[in-house]
Amino acid sequence: MRGGAMPLLMLPMAVLMALFFGAFAVFGFVSFLQPASGMPGYQGPLGLSNYLRFLTDPAALAILGETIVFAIVVTLASILLGYPLAYIMARSPYRVVRSLLLGALVLTFLSGSINRAYGWLILLGRRGVVNDALLALGLVDRPVALVYNWTGVFIALLHFTLPYFALTVFGSIRSVPVQVEEAARDLGAGPLSTFFRITVPITVPAIISGAALVFSLAISAFAFPLLLGGGRVRLISNYIYDQLFVAFNLPFAAASSTIFLVVAIATLCAFFWLEGAVTRRRAAKRGAA
Amino acid sequence: MPADVTALELAGLRKSYGGQAAVREVDLRLPRGALLTLLGPSGCGKSTLLRMIAGFVEPSGGDIRINGRSVLALRPERRPTAMVFQSYALFPHMTVFDNVAFGLRLRATPRVEIADKVRRALALVRMDAFEARFPSELSGGQQQRVALARCLVVEPEILLLDEPFGALDRHLREEMQVEMRKLQRQLGVTMVVVTHDQEEALVLSDYIAVMRAGAIEQFAEPIELFDRPTNRFVASFMGVSNLVDGIVERDGEVSFRFPGGARLPVVSDLPAGPATLALRPEAVRLCAPDDAACRLTGTVAFTSLVGSRMSCEIKVGETVVTALVPRHGSGPAIGERVGMALAAEQLQLFAR
C-alpha cells in the first residue's frame, strides 16, 4: 500500500479522531485549572487541587464506591437472569417460546430509556399495578416502596441491561453444537450436569464480554437514577451533572469525570484480564496434564 | 464369542413425525460381540434408529432391549450405550485426557483408576502421546480416535457409531475401517454402525441391515448379502449394476426372457410372470457363441479399460449387459458377436 491511497483514506479518520478525542483532551486539561468565581468558566493556575478535593471528600468517594458496587450487583443480576434466558432462547424445542422471548428482548432493546423509566413509574408506584396486585392478594398491608429508591433504579436498570447480556451470550450458546451436549448426556451426565460442565464453561468468554458490556452501561447510568431515584439515588454521572449544571464548577466536574473514566477503564481491563486468564488457565492445564 | 447371547433386540420399533413414518416396525436381534451395520441412503431412517437406541429420540412404538432388559424408560445418561458422533462432538474446552476422563468422573471413579483407565483407552487408539492437547489442535482422524476412546473407557454394553468415517479422506478412511474392525474383534464389544457406504459395511460388519424408507429390506451376513440380495433395491445398493426387467417363463423348463426375445435358462422358484434379473458384471465370462458353456449371446457395443480388466457393454436384444472380464490382448472388438457363460449361483431373480 506504500505510496497508494492509504494516507488519503486515513485523513477523514484522523480528523474524526482528532475531534472526538480533542474534546476529551480539552476537558482533561480544564480539570487542572481553577473555577472562575461566580460564573461557569475557569482560570489559572494549573494544579491538582480538583483531584485532591475529590479524593479527600468522603461524600464524593462514597458516591463513586456506591456506583461501582451497584454496577457490580446489576452485572451479577444480569448474568443470573440473562444466561438462563439466553439458554432457553437458544435451546427451547418450541419455536413459539424462542420467537416470543427474542421478540420481547429486541423490543426492549429498541425502546427508549425515558419511555421505559416512566413506564416503570406507572407499574411500580404507590398506586401502581404491582402494588395494587400485592394489596389485592393480601400479600402486603401497605403499598411497598418500589420506586424513588435503589430498588426502582435496580429494576429499571436491570431491564435495560438484560438484552445486552442475553443477546451477547445467545449467539455463543447457539454456536455450541447440540451434539456436544448430547455427547455429555450419552456419557452419563444429567441435564444440569451437562449445563454446568459443558455449556457454561464453553461460553465463559461470551459471559465475560457480556458482563463487561453490562458493567459499562450500569456504571454510567444517568437517566434511571435521575427519574426513578427520587433524589435519594445518586450515581457518579448524576454527581458530575450536578457539579456542571448546578454548582457551575467546570474544572471540578472535569476532574470527577477523569477519575470516573480511569476507574471504569481499569475495571474493564480487569474484565479482559479475566477473560485472558480463563484462556491461560486452559493453556496452563495443558502444560501440567 | 458367545454368539447365542443376544445383546441388542429391537421389537416392532417405530418412529413417526406428525404421521410421517421415519422408522417402521423394525425387528432384529444382535448377538453379543457382533458388529451390525445399518446401511442405506440418506433419509432411510438409519440415524433415527441409532438415536432411538441411544435414547435421544423417543420411539412411537415397540421396544429396545439390551441384554434382555427394556431400556425405553431410561434417559440417555442412564443407558448402557455410548455413541461416537459423526462430528465427534469432543468437548472443546477440555484436553484429550479430560475428554476421555469425563464419563469416569461422572461415575465417581477413584482418581488413580481414572488416570490408569484413560491412559489405557488412549493407548488402545494410539493417542497416548496427545493427552495434553485440545481438540482444536488435532486432525480429523485423531479427533475420531479420541471420540472412540472416550466411549470405550466407560465400557458400554453397546457402542454406537454414526457415520464414523464420513469426514475422513479416502486413504485414512480405509485405514481406520480396518483398525476399527481389529479393535472391535480384540475387545469383543458389541457395535452398531450407521453408514451409507456399502464397501465400508462389507469391511466392518458381522451383520448388515440394509434400510430403505424406514424399514429393513434385508438383514444378513455380508457374504450372504453380497452374493444373494433378496430384492432389487438391495442388489442395486450392493453394487449389482446389471438389473434387467424381463419375464420368467415356465414351459417345461424355467427360463428368463429378456426384453427383445433372448432366453436364458435359469434355476428359480419364482412363478411365471414379470421378474428382475440381477447379475454382477464380474460374474459374466465371455466365450465363443458356439461354446457349450454359452448361455446368452449378444453384440459388443462399447469397451473401456478398468485397470487389469475390461468393461464390455454387450447388447442383448433391447437391453445392455455389462461384463467386467479379464483382459486378453486387445479384448473383444466393438460389433463382435460374443457368447456369455453365466454361473447359475451368481444369478438372482426377483419377482416384480
XYZ file of C-alpha atoms in Angstrom:
641
model
C 0.000 0.000 0.000
C 3.053 2.254 0.223
C 2.513 5.408 -1.847
C -1.070 4.295 -2.573
C -4.422 5.655 -1.457
C -3.875 4.694 2.190
C -2.747 8.104 3.575
C -5.642 9.799 1.787
C -8.158 7.342 3.184
C -6.784 7.815 6.679
C -7.269 11.575 6.564
C -11.035 11.684 7.334
C -10.465 9.113 10.073
C -7.741 11.250 11.599
C -9.997 14.349 11.562
C -12.798 12.380 13.244
C -10.468 11.047 15.927
C -8.971 14.472 16.499
C -12.441 15.979 17.008
C -13.645 13.242 19.368
C -10.547 12.917 21.454
C -9.851 16.636 21.193
C -12.997 17.249 23.263
C -11.726 14.801 25.877
C -8.315 16.436 25.849
C -9.769 19.898 26.391
C -11.968 18.604 29.230
C -8.972 16.801 30.736
C -6.910 19.983 30.520
C -9.668 22.019 32.188
C -9.608 19.608 35.129
C -6.197 21.011 36.086
C -7.489 24.639 36.171
C -9.418 26.563 38.838
C -13.118 27.599 38.771
C -13.770 31.242 37.976
C -15.662 32.682 40.908
C -19.400 33.179 40.335
C -19.534 32.106 36.703
C -19.271 28.857 34.664
C -15.707 29.473 33.477
C -12.203 28.570 34.511
C -8.900 30.259 35.122
C -5.283 29.523 36.038
C -3.082 28.480 37.616
C -2.628 24.771 36.739
C -2.749 22.400 39.676
C -4.104 19.167 41.149
C -6.474 20.841 43.589
C -9.660 19.435 41.933
C -8.331 15.892 42.130
C -7.273 16.362 45.733
C -10.729 17.708 46.568
C -12.480 14.697 45.064
C -10.146 12.131 46.586
C -10.393 13.693 50.065
C -14.167 14.259 50.007
C -15.875 11.313 51.766
C -19.217 12.141 50.096
C -17.710 12.056 46.601
C -15.808 8.845 47.307
C -18.972 7.271 48.754
C -20.851 8.039 45.518
C -18.048 6.529 43.434
C -17.975 3.443 45.692
C -21.755 3.050 45.635
C -21.767 3.384 41.859
C -19.203 0.603 41.481
C -20.957 -1.733 43.931
C -24.329 -1.012 42.307
C -22.905 -1.684 38.835
C -21.440 -4.986 40.064
C -24.794 -6.014 41.556
C -26.604 -5.142 38.301
C -23.961 -7.105 36.346
C -24.330 -10.193 38.542
C -28.125 -9.993 38.320
C -27.884 -9.692 34.515
C -25.740 -12.841 34.400
C -28.011 -14.843 36.700
C -31.166 -13.813 34.871
C -29.803 -13.305 31.369
C -27.922 -16.598 30.952
C -30.911 -18.887 31.576
C -32.987 -16.583 29.370
C -30.446 -16.819 26.542
C -30.184 -20.585 27.045
C -33.940 -21.031 26.689
C -33.915 -18.785 23.598
C -31.128 -20.848 22.063
C -32.277 -24.340 23.019
C -36.047 -24.415 23.544
C -37.622 -27.101 21.353
C -40.643 -24.821 20.919
C -40.347 -22.268 18.167
C -43.039 -20.075 19.749
C -41.055 -19.782 23.000
C -37.870 -18.896 21.143
C -39.512 -16.258 18.916
C -41.515 -14.736 21.767
C -38.503 -14.300 24.045
C -36.283 -12.993 21.287
C -39.027 -10.605 20.115
C -39.623 -9.250 23.625
C -35.903 -8.760 24.154
C -35.335 -6.961 20.859
C -38.365 -4.751 21.507
C -36.923 -3.817 24.918
C -33.618 -3.159 23.245
C -35.179 -0.725 20.782
C -37.496 1.251 23.084
C -36.129 4.480 24.604
C -34.862 4.814 28.169
C -37.104 7.723 29.104
C -40.260 5.939 27.913
C -39.301 2.930 29.952
C -38.485 4.967 33.050
C -41.995 6.474 33.008
C -43.414 3.024 32.326
C -41.741 1.715 35.451
C -43.102 4.687 37.448
C -46.625 3.639 36.475
C -46.003 -0.033 37.220
C -44.039 0.326 40.452
C -45.584 3.480 42.017
C -47.549 3.533 45.289
C -50.783 3.212 43.317
C -49.155 1.243 40.543
C -50.159 -2.091 39.067
C -47.659 -4.112 41.121
C -48.719 -2.628 44.452
C -52.413 -2.957 43.556
C -51.847 -6.620 42.825
C -49.865 -7.215 46.041
C -52.603 -5.485 48.102
C -55.394 -7.355 46.347
C -53.677 -10.664 47.002
C -53.245 -9.697 50.643
C -49.501 -10.190 50.484
C -48.869 -6.738 51.964
C -50.934 -4.342 54.153
C -49.484 -1.095 52.832
C -48.027 -0.237 49.434
C -44.360 -1.208 49.154
C -41.877 1.492 48.162
C -40.658 0.213 44.808
C -39.648 3.492 43.208
C -37.778 6.615 44.287
C -35.187 4.312 45.903
C -32.443 1.839 44.950
C -34.991 -0.908 44.204
C -36.674 1.075 41.450
C -33.378 2.089 39.839
C -32.153 -1.510 40.080
C -35.253 -2.967 38.415
C -35.250 -0.419 35.586
C -31.509 -0.668 35.002
C -31.591 -4.482 35.013
C -34.386 -4.346 32.460
C -32.215 -2.043 30.377
C -29.025 -4.153 30.541
C -30.608 -7.603 30.262
C -30.968 -7.597 26.448
C -27.315 -6.574 26.019
C -26.174 -9.523 28.106
C -28.699 -12.069 26.836
C -28.093 -11.243 23.170
C -24.316 -11.438 23.656
C -24.369 -14.943 25.171
C -27.275 -16.115 22.978
C -25.008 -16.269 19.929
C -22.333 -18.082 21.864
C -24.729 -20.717 23.233
C -26.169 -21.184 19.761
C -22.699 -21.910 18.397
C -22.202 -24.829 20.827
C -23.192 -27.855 18.715
C -26.161 -29.767 20.164
C -24.140 -32.966 19.644
C -21.571 -31.784 22.192
C -24.314 -31.576 24.821
C -25.726 -34.894 23.636
C -22.289 -36.489 23.960
C -22.174 -35.393 27.610
C -25.643 -36.861 28.233
C -24.604 -40.044 26.461
C -21.569 -40.432 28.729
C -23.715 -40.200 31.855
C -24.221 -36.504 32.640
C -27.732 -35.383 33.575
C -29.234 -32.190 32.089
C -27.992 -29.966 34.950
C -24.547 -31.514 34.988
C -24.314 -31.048 31.208
C -25.333 -27.400 31.591
C -22.723 -26.604 34.240
C -19.865 -28.822 32.999
C -20.251 -28.289 29.259
C -22.426 -25.389 28.098
C -21.471 -22.769 30.699
C -17.684 -23.382 30.576
C -17.620 -23.312 26.773
C -19.423 -19.954 26.756
C -17.321 -18.293 29.526
C -15.628 -15.841 27.112
C -19.066 -14.596 25.972
C -20.233 -14.323 29.596
C -17.255 -12.105 30.391
C -17.796 -9.932 27.282
C -21.493 -9.560 28.134
C -20.673 -8.739 31.749
C -18.166 -6.066 30.674
C -20.820 -4.518 28.432
C -23.445 -4.513 31.199
C -20.962 -3.134 33.710
C -20.055 -0.212 31.414
C -23.735 0.581 30.920
C -24.568 0.303 34.618
C -21.629 2.336 35.905
C -22.503 5.237 33.580
C -26.261 5.122 34.224
C -27.753 8.614 34.326
C -31.437 8.782 33.358
C -32.738 5.923 35.547
C -31.281 7.213 38.857
C -32.424 10.724 37.907
C -36.027 9.753 37.146
C -36.549 6.749 39.449
C -34.134 7.534 42.280
C -36.289 10.256 43.794
C -33.203 12.300 44.695
C -32.093 9.543 47.086
C -30.147 7.580 44.488
C -27.225 9.485 43.035
C -24.681 7.723 40.899
C -21.435 9.217 39.673
C -22.984 10.515 36.432
C -25.619 12.432 38.416
C -22.903 13.813 40.686
C -20.884 15.075 37.722
C -24.017 16.561 36.166
C -24.720 18.493 39.380
C -21.170 19.838 39.539
C -21.549 21.042 35.974
C -25.081 22.432 35.830
C -25.916 23.178 39.476
C -22.586 24.236 41.005
C -21.228 25.512 37.662
C -17.815 24.183 38.696
C -16.474 23.123 35.316
C -12.913 22.205 36.407
C -14.146 20.071 39.336
C -16.713 18.318 37.099
C -13.889 17.620 34.641
C -11.663 16.171 37.368
C -14.538 13.979 38.666
C -15.133 12.726 35.116
C -11.479 11.892 34.633
C -11.341 9.922 37.890
C -14.516 8.076 36.890
C -13.092 7.332 33.448
C -9.883 5.922 34.940
C -11.845 3.686 37.348
C -14.190 2.474 34.590
C -11.313 1.694 32.214
C -9.412 -0.088 34.990
C -12.461 -2.251 35.745
C -12.917 -3.094 32.063
C -9.240 -4.022 31.853
C -9.833 -6.342 34.816
C -12.662 -7.990 32.868
C -10.462 -8.530 29.838
C -7.623 -9.771 32.031
C -10.112 -12.279 33.491
C -11.107 -13.419 30.008
C -7.429 -13.855 29.170
C -6.864 -15.703 32.437
C -9.545 -18.260 31.581
C -7.806 -18.978 28.302
C -4.418 -19.027 30.023
C -5.694 -21.419 32.693
C -6.790 -23.785 29.935
C -3.381 -23.464 28.343
C -1.619 -23.946 31.700
C -3.678 -27.060 32.422
C -2.455 -28.371 29.110
C 1.156 -27.852 30.208
C 0.562 -29.548 33.564
C -1.516 -32.528 32.443
C -17.530 -65.173 21.055
C -20.718 -66.419 22.704
C -22.890 -65.873 19.664
C -26.024 -67.213 21.329
C -26.348 -64.344 23.825
C -28.499 -61.538 22.462
C -27.007 -58.150 23.325
C -29.460 -55.953 21.464
C -33.024 -56.671 20.487
C -35.369 -54.338 18.648
C -39.026 -55.392 18.631
C -41.574 -53.660 16.404
C -39.650 -50.429 16.845
C -41.112 -47.467 15.017
C -40.995 -43.702 14.943
C -43.196 -41.242 13.139
C -43.052 -37.467 12.981
C -46.521 -35.990 12.570
C -47.884 -39.028 10.742
C -44.759 -39.342 8.602
C -43.055 -42.666 9.356
C -39.278 -42.359 9.824
C -38.793 -45.906 11.112
C -41.417 -48.597 10.661
C -41.706 -51.871 12.586
C -38.050 -52.784 12.874
C -37.281 -56.182 14.397
C -33.774 -57.506 14.864
C -31.532 -59.379 17.262
C -27.805 -58.847 17.555
C -25.540 -61.374 19.344
C -23.097 -60.059 21.922
C -19.726 -59.080 20.478
C -21.081 -58.676 16.949
C -20.838 -55.628 14.729
C -24.020 -54.592 12.956
C -24.058 -52.031 10.185
C -27.209 -50.096 9.380
C -26.739 -49.417 5.684
C -28.890 -47.243 3.494
C -29.209 -43.994 1.555
C -29.718 -40.721 3.402
C -33.185 -40.346 4.848
C -33.751 -44.100 5.183
C -34.155 -43.836 8.958
C -30.844 -45.411 9.966
C -29.695 -42.449 12.039
C -33.098 -42.145 13.709
C -32.852 -45.827 14.618
C -29.404 -45.292 16.136
C -30.589 -42.238 18.084
C -33.523 -44.229 19.429
C -31.098 -46.864 20.771
C -29.002 -44.091 22.376
C -32.117 -42.526 23.896
C -32.112 -39.191 22.067
C -35.262 -39.995 20.100
C -38.328 -41.411 21.786
C -39.890 -44.275 19.784
C -43.546 -44.070 18.781
C -43.912 -47.771 19.498
C -42.081 -51.050 20.026
C -39.300 -51.937 22.407
C -35.497 -51.771 22.706
C -33.907 -54.435 24.903
C -30.249 -54.507 25.891
C -29.127 -57.799 27.455
C -32.781 -58.761 27.749
C -33.886 -55.630 29.645
C -36.011 -52.899 28.141
C -34.222 -49.534 28.151
C -37.184 -47.468 26.945
C -37.718 -45.891 30.364
C -34.055 -44.900 30.679
C -32.805 -41.444 29.746
C -29.648 -41.230 27.560
C -27.347 -40.777 30.588
C -28.650 -43.989 32.185
C -28.455 -46.225 29.104
C -25.572 -48.698 28.820
C -24.720 -47.260 25.394
C -22.064 -44.841 24.207
C -22.052 -43.034 20.909
C -19.360 -41.764 18.569
C -20.929 -38.817 16.771
C -20.359 -38.034 13.113
C -18.908 -34.651 14.116
C -17.035 -36.393 17.008
C -18.550 -33.799 19.406
C -15.435 -33.562 21.560
C -15.624 -31.068 24.431
C -13.658 -28.083 23.056
C -12.783 -26.652 26.473
C -11.179 -29.863 27.724
C -7.909 -31.600 26.954
C -7.883 -35.021 25.342
C -7.264 -36.517 28.797
C -10.232 -34.674 30.329
C -12.466 -35.582 27.398
C -11.771 -39.272 27.936
C -11.980 -38.944 31.730
C -15.381 -37.198 31.563
C -17.546 -40.326 31.757
C -15.422 -41.890 34.500
C -15.549 -38.763 36.679
C -19.348 -38.799 36.484
C -19.227 -42.366 37.779
C -17.198 -41.243 40.817
C -14.228 -43.414 39.863
C -11.142 -43.000 42.112
C -8.528 -40.604 40.666
C -5.777 -43.185 40.272
C -8.105 -45.546 38.498
C -9.278 -42.752 36.173
C -5.728 -41.890 35.119
C -4.960 -45.556 34.549
C -8.097 -46.269 32.521
C -7.811 -43.086 30.445
C -4.192 -43.856 29.523
C -5.080 -47.423 28.582
C -8.007 -46.260 26.402
C -5.798 -43.679 24.695
C -3.072 -46.277 24.124
C -5.678 -48.529 22.538
C -6.411 -45.923 19.868
C -2.718 -44.884 19.702
C -3.398 -41.388 21.050
C -1.464 -41.672 24.328
C 1.057 -39.054 23.205
C -1.696 -36.461 22.770
C -3.402 -36.446 26.165
C -2.475 -32.816 26.906
C -3.746 -31.456 23.585
C -7.028 -29.672 22.988
C -9.425 -30.997 20.316
C -8.783 -27.933 18.139
C -5.137 -28.998 17.933
C -5.950 -32.421 16.463
C -6.597 -33.638 12.917
C -9.942 -35.207 11.988
C -8.616 -38.748 12.299
C -7.071 -38.002 15.695
C -10.295 -36.430 16.941
C -12.143 -39.539 15.911
C -9.757 -41.780 17.861
C -10.306 -39.625 20.943
C -14.077 -39.807 20.496
C -13.764 -43.585 20.277
C -11.542 -43.769 23.391
C -13.990 -41.538 25.269
C -16.717 -44.123 24.609
C -14.619 -47.267 25.123
C -13.387 -46.120 28.529
C -16.890 -46.260 30.064
C -17.228 -49.884 28.881
C -20.662 -49.606 27.253
C -22.781 -52.676 26.506
C -23.362 -51.305 23.022
C -21.121 -48.893 21.167
C -22.961 -46.758 18.615
C -21.220 -45.027 15.702
C -22.931 -42.525 13.416
C -21.176 -42.320 10.021
C -17.839 -42.598 11.857
C -15.624 -42.292 8.788
C -17.712 -39.841 6.768
C -15.490 -36.820 7.437
C -12.178 -38.542 6.685
C -10.378 -38.637 3.352
C -10.421 -41.876 1.439
C -6.979 -43.182 2.413
C -7.440 -42.512 6.124
C -10.980 -43.886 5.992
C -9.827 -47.275 4.707
C -7.060 -47.420 7.289
C -9.447 -46.541 10.135
C -12.039 -49.085 8.976
C -9.578 -51.938 9.252
C -8.249 -50.619 12.547
C -11.754 -50.284 13.967
C -12.598 -53.823 12.935
C -9.454 -55.218 14.570
C -10.124 -53.261 17.744
C -13.726 -54.456 17.846
C -12.607 -58.094 17.466
C -9.926 -57.639 20.104
C -12.264 -56.092 22.688
C -15.342 -58.111 21.752
C -17.541 -55.030 22.116
C -20.999 -55.077 20.508
C -21.265 -52.297 17.963
C -23.901 -50.697 15.771
C -22.530 -48.564 12.926
C -24.538 -46.313 10.628
C -23.179 -45.807 7.121
C -24.261 -45.168 3.557
C -21.105 -46.754 2.121
C -21.602 -50.398 1.110
C -17.869 -51.109 0.884
C -17.426 -49.833 4.422
C -20.267 -52.071 5.573
C -18.618 -55.101 3.960
C -15.245 -54.387 5.581
C -16.626 -53.829 9.075
C -19.634 -56.000 9.646
C -20.703 -59.296 11.120
C -24.242 -58.385 10.093
C -25.660 -55.786 7.743
C -29.172 -54.402 7.818
C -29.978 -52.660 4.544
C -32.609 -49.999 5.155
C -34.972 -48.128 2.904
C -37.800 -45.733 3.786
C -37.661 -46.624 7.474
C -37.767 -50.398 7.054
C -35.126 -53.128 6.946
C -35.026 -54.551 3.424
C -32.582 -57.349 4.247
C -30.717 -58.433 7.374
C -27.843 -60.786 6.625
C -24.162 -61.513 6.971
C -22.010 -59.566 4.482
C -21.214 -62.529 2.211
C -24.850 -63.567 2.050
C -25.889 -60.007 1.295
C -23.245 -59.636 -1.380
C -23.981 -62.932 -3.114
C -27.718 -63.257 -2.565
C -29.521 -59.947 -2.258
C -33.233 -60.632 -1.861
C -34.627 -57.725 -3.835
C -33.840 -55.216 -6.495
C -33.127 -52.350 -4.067
C -30.608 -54.331 -2.040
C -28.958 -55.689 -5.192
C -28.581 -52.218 -6.627
C -27.320 -50.809 -3.324
C -24.763 -53.623 -3.067
C -23.329 -52.678 -6.425
C -25.062 -55.105 -8.778
C -25.208 -52.954 -11.874
C -26.915 -55.389 -14.252
C -30.598 -55.311 -13.359
C -32.761 -56.460 -16.255
C -36.552 -56.377 -16.170
C -37.943 -59.354 -18.078
C -40.319 -62.296 -17.739
C -39.974 -65.698 -16.093
C -41.393 -68.413 -18.317
C -42.276 -71.942 -17.227
C -42.888 -74.229 -20.198
C -41.238 -77.471 -19.231
C -38.042 -75.757 -18.264
C -37.685 -72.472 -16.393
C -36.191 -69.579 -18.289
C -35.858 -65.810 -18.163
C -36.896 -63.899 -21.258
C -35.008 -60.663 -21.960
C -36.864 -57.719 -23.469
C -36.372 -58.281 -27.175
C -36.618 -62.055 -27.053
C -33.367 -63.635 -25.838
C -33.939 -66.566 -23.463
C -31.740 -67.603 -20.552
C -32.301 -70.951 -18.774
C -32.432 -70.346 -15.011
C -32.965 -72.197 -11.733
C -35.693 -70.447 -9.755
C -38.780 -70.987 -7.601
C -40.440 -67.898 -8.994
C -43.809 -68.387 -10.707
C -44.164 -67.388 -14.344
C -44.503 -63.609 -14.737
C -42.592 -60.326 -14.638
C -39.237 -60.561 -12.842
C -35.900 -58.780 -12.494
C -32.596 -60.456 -13.233
C -29.609 -59.331 -11.136
C -26.128 -60.118 -12.314
C -22.759 -58.806 -11.157
C -20.593 -57.592 -14.073
C -17.637 -59.614 -12.731
C -19.731 -62.845 -12.781
C -20.008 -62.750 -16.580
C -17.469 -64.825 -18.530
C -17.112 -64.267 -22.252
C -16.904 -67.250 -24.610
C -17.444 -68.111 -28.264
C -21.143 -68.010 -29.287
C -20.942 -71.715 -30.206
C -19.205 -72.765 -26.954
C -21.047 -75.447 -24.956
C -20.982 -73.205 -21.843
C -22.618 -70.337 -23.686
C -25.995 -69.339 -22.187
C -26.586 -65.989 -23.856
C -25.314 -64.176 -26.918
C -25.004 -60.527 -27.760
C -23.077 -57.861 -29.653
C -20.253 -55.821 -28.113
C -21.378 -52.180 -28.135
C -18.672 -50.475 -26.112
C -15.482 -51.347 -24.261
C -13.341 -49.491 -21.760
C -10.273 -50.318 -19.752
C -10.611 -50.703 -15.958
C -7.071 -51.483 -14.830
C -6.250 -55.121 -15.456
C -9.806 -55.799 -16.552
C -12.041 -54.627 -19.301
C -15.601 -53.428 -19.033
C -17.738 -54.514 -22.014
C -21.248 -53.340 -22.742
C -22.956 -56.149 -24.601
C -26.235 -55.555 -26.359
C -28.701 -58.400 -25.757
C -31.949 -57.741 -27.574
C -33.192 -54.383 -26.318
C -31.033 -54.261 -23.172
C -27.384 -53.933 -22.361
C -25.469 -56.323 -20.076
C -22.207 -55.054 -18.633
C -19.409 -57.572 -18.220
C -16.157 -56.999 -16.359
C -13.727 -59.504 -17.861
C -10.001 -60.264 -17.645
C -8.179 -58.572 -20.493
C -6.669 -60.833 -23.163
C -4.706 -58.849 -25.715
C -6.863 -56.051 -27.015
C -10.094 -57.732 -25.851
C -13.302 -58.123 -27.872
C -13.831 -55.726 -30.761
C -16.838 -53.433 -30.967
C -19.513 -55.066 -33.125
C -18.189 -58.560 -32.421
C -20.745 -61.237 -31.603
C -19.909 -62.922 -28.288
C -21.327 -65.604 -26.012
C -21.681 -65.325 -22.229
C -21.156 -68.146 -19.739
C -23.082 -67.461 -16.538
C -22.753 -69.492 -13.344
C -26.294 -70.295 -12.128
C -25.481 -69.455 -8.462
C -24.442 -65.940 -9.420
C -27.772 -65.109 -10.977
C -30.529 -63.677 -8.826
C -34.170 -63.372 -9.828
C -36.700 -61.182 -8.039
C -40.422 -61.003 -8.709
C -41.543 -57.580 -9.895
